[in-house]
XYZ file of C-alpha atoms in Angstrom:
274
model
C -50.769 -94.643 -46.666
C -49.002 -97.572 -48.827
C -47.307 -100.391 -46.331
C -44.959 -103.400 -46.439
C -46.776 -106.590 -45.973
C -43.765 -107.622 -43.214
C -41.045 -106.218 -41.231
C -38.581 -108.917 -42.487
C -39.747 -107.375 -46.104
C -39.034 -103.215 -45.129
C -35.761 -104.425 -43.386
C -34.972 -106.201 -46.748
C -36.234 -103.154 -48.803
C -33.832 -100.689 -47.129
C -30.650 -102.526 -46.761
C -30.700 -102.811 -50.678
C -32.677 -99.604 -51.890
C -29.296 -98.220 -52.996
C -28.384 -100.652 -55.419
C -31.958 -101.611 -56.448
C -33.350 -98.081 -57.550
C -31.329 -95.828 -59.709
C -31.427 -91.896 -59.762
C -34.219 -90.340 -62.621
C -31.954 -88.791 -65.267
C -31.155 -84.983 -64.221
C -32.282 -84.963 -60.879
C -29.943 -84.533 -58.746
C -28.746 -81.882 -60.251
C -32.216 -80.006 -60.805
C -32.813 -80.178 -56.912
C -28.917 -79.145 -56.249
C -29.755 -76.259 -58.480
C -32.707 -74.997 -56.567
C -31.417 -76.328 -53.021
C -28.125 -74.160 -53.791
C -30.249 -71.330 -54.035
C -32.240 -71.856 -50.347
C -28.837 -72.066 -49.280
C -27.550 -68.483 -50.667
C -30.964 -67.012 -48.874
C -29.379 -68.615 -45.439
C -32.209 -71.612 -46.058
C -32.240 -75.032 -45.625
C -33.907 -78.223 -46.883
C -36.591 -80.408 -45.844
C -36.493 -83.775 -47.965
C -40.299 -85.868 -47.477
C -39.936 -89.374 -47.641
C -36.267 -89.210 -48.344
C -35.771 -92.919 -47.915
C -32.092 -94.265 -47.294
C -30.940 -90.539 -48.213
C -30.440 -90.781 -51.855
C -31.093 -87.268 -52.673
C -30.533 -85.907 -49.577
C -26.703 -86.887 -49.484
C -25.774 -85.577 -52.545
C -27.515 -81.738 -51.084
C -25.672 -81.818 -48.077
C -22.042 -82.096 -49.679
C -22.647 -79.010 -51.196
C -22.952 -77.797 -48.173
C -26.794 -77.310 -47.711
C -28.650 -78.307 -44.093
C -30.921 -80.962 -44.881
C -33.765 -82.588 -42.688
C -34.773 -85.569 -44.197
C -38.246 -87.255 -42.920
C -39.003 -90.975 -43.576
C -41.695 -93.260 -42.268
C -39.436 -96.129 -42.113
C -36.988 -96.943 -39.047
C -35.261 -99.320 -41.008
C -34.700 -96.637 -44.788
C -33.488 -94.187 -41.654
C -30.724 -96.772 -39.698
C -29.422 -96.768 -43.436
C -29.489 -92.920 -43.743
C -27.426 -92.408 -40.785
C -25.079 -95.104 -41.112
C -24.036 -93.325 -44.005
C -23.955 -90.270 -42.949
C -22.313 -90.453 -39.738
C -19.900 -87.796 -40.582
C -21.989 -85.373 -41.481
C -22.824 -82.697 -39.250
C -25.573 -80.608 -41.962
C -27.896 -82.966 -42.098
C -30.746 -84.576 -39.958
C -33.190 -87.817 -39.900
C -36.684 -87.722 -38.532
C -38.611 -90.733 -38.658
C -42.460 -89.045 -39.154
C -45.355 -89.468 -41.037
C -45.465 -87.468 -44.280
C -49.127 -86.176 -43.391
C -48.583 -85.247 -40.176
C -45.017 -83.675 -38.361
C -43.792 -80.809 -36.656
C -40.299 -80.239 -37.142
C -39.941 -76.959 -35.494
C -38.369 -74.925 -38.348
C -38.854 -73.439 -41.956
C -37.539 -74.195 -44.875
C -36.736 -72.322 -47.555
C -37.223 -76.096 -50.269
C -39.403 -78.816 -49.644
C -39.055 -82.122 -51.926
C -40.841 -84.970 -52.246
C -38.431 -86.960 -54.852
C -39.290 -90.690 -56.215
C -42.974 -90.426 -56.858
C -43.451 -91.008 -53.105
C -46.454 -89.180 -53.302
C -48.707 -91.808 -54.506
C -48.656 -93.237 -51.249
C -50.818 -90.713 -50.244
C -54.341 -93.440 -51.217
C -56.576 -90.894 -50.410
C -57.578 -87.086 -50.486
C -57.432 -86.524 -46.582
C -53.832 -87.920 -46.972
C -52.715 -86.039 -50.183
C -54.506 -82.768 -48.147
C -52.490 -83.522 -44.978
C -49.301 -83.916 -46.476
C -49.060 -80.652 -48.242
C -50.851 -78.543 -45.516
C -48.163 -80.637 -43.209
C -45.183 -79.429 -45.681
C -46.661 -75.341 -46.195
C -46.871 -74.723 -42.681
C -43.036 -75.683 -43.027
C -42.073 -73.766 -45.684
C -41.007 -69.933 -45.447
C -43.585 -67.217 -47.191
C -42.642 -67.948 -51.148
C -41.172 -71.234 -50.397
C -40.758 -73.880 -52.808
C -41.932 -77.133 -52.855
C -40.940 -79.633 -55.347
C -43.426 -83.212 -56.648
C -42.296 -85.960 -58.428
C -44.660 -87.920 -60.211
C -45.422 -90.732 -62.488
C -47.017 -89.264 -65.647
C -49.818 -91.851 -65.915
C -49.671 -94.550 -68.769
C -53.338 -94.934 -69.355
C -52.850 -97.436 -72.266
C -50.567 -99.638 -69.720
C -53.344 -99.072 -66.823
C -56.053 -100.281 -69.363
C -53.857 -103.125 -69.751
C -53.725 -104.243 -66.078
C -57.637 -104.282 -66.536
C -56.855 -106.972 -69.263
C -54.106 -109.708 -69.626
C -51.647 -108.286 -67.569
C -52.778 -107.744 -64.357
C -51.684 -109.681 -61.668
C -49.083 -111.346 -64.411
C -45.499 -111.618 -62.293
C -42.760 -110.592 -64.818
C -39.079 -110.225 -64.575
C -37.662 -107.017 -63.249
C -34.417 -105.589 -61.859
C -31.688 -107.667 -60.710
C -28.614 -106.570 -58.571
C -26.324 -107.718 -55.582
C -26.844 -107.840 -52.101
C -24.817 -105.347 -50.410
C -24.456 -107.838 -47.482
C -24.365 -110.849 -48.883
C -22.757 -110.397 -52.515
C -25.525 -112.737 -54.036
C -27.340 -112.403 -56.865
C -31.268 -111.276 -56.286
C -33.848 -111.540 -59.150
C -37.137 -109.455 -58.785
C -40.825 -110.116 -60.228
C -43.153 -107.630 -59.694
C -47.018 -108.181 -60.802
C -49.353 -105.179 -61.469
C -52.886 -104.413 -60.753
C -55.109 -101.313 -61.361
C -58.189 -100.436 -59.765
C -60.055 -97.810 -61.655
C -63.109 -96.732 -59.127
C -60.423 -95.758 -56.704
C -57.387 -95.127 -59.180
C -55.254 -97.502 -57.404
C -51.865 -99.286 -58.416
C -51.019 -102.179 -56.785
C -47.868 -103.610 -56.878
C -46.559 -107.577 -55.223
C -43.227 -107.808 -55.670
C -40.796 -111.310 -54.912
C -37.372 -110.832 -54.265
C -35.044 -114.405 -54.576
C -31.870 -114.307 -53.642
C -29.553 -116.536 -55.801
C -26.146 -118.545 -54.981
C -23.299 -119.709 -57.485
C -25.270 -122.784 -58.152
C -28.373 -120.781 -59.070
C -30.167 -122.196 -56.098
C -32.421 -119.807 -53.905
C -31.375 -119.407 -51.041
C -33.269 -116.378 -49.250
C -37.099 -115.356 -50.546
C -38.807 -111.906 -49.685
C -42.158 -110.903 -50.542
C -43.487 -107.226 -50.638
C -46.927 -106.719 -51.314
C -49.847 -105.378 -51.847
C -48.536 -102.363 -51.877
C -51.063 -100.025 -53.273
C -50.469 -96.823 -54.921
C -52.677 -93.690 -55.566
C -52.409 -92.541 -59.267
C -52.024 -89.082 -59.336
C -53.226 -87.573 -62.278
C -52.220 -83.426 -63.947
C -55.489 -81.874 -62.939
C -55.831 -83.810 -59.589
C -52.198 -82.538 -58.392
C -53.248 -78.912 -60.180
C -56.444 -78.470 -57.422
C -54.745 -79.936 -54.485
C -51.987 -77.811 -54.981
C -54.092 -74.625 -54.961
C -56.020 -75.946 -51.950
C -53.346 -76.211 -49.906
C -52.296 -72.896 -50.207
C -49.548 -73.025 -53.537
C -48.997 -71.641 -56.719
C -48.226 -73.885 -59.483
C -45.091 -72.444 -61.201
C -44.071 -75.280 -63.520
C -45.116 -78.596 -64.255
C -42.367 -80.471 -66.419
C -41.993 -83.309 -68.308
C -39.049 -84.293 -66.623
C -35.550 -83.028 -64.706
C -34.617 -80.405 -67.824
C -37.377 -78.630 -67.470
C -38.906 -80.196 -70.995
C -42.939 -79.494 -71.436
C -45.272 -82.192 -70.041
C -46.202 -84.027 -73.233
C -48.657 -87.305 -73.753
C -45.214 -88.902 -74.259
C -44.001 -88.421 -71.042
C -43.319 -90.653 -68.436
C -42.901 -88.293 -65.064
C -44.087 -84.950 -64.134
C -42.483 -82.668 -61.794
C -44.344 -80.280 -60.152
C -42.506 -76.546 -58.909
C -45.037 -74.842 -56.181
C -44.590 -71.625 -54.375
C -45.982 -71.102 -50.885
C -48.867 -68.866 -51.370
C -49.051 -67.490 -47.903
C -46.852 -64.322 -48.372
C -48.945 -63.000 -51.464
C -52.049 -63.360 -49.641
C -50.608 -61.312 -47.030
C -50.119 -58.324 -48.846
C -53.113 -58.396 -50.760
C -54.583 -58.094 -47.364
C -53.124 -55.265 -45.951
């Protein structure tokens, strides 16, 4: 599974995840939608690798009980500062392929793409035989994904990998200060592996540094249509859609994510039994 380099780096990472990453167009609504309906069957939520809460939050407004499982003490400290006053939702701090929490649920989402920390196919396996045996008979699960750019992966074979170029900048939700981020790309192809090193500088009035952060390697498993398509029916689901993106559009060669909507098998293979 993809790590932080340092603990100085995750500690970093969390404090400003909420200002640093912004919500995919649509989806918070798409997973209200389909977490509104666990709720009506008396259901709750299990959010994988829900980080500081960003999608998690918004489900248990409306009401919805919501575990939320991270691998990261320091995404979870931020999770429950924030949601102190909440009495519908819960933090685990677990390992995506491997936890017990002790319930069912009727949804099951892995939101952000964090799937393609899963490097290898005993982890991918793991994870989603981790998350059926936690979902109710004809439970859904929900996968982000990056829809891989196989032109841009060709060119991180070429001139641009392990080129540092400018990416997002935003403030410090401590500190106030401006931080600038590079981020330099890598792609290995036997192993079809991303790998990310990012640099974080933290900037005063006078446009001196004054704080530095770095993240990497991170490495990153890219997930391609087919690949998610078998593991999916090896772990016991049936694919029901694969979109495009949050409005349920068709996955094209144009687009850039692809979200996966799985049933738990388990019920239908009951009945054929009997």
């Amino acid at each position: 599974m993809a790590k932080f380099a340092s603990e100085r780096a995750r500690e970093f990472y969390a404090q400003t995840y909420d200002v640093s990453v912004s919500n995919w167009s649509g989806e918070i609504d798409f997973y209200r939608e389909l977490a509104a309906e666990a709720k009506a069957d008396g259901q709750s939520v299990l959010e994988v690798a829900c980080g500081t809460g960003r999608v998690a939050m918004h489900l248990a407004r409306d009401g919805v009980d919501v575990v939320g499982l991270d691998y990261s003490s320091f995404m979870l400290d931020v999770a429950r500062e924030k949601s102190a006053e909440m009495s519908n939702i819960r933090w685990v701090q677990g390992d995506m392929r491997s936890f017990e929490l002790g319930e069912a649920f009727g949804l099951v989402i892995i939101p952000g793409q964090a799937f393609h920390n899963m490097l290898t196919v005993a982890d991918q396996i793991a994870c989603l035989q981790s998350i059926q045996r936690h979902l109710v008979p004809r439970g859904v699960l929900v996968v982000h994904l990056d829809h891989q750019n196989v032109s841009w992966l060709g060119d991180l074979r070429r001139d641009k990998g392990g080129v540092f170029e400018t990416a997002e900048h935003f403030s410090h939700p401590k500190t106030g200060r401006q931080v600038h981020t590079s981020r330099a790309w890598s792609y290995e192809p036997s192993t079809q592996t991303a790998i990310a090193q990012t640099v974080w500088e933290e900037i005063d009035t006078d446009g001196k540094v004054t704080d530095r952060w770095e993240s990497g390697p991170i490495r990153l498993h890219c997930v391609f249509r087919f690949e998610m398509e078998h593991l999916l029916a090896l772990t016991g689901f049936e694919v029901e859609a694969v979109q495009g993106d949050f409005f349920q559009a068709e996955l094209t060669d144009e687009s850039k994510d692809m979200v996966w909507v799985a049933r738990n098998r388990r019920a239908s293979e009951q009945a054929e039994s009997q």
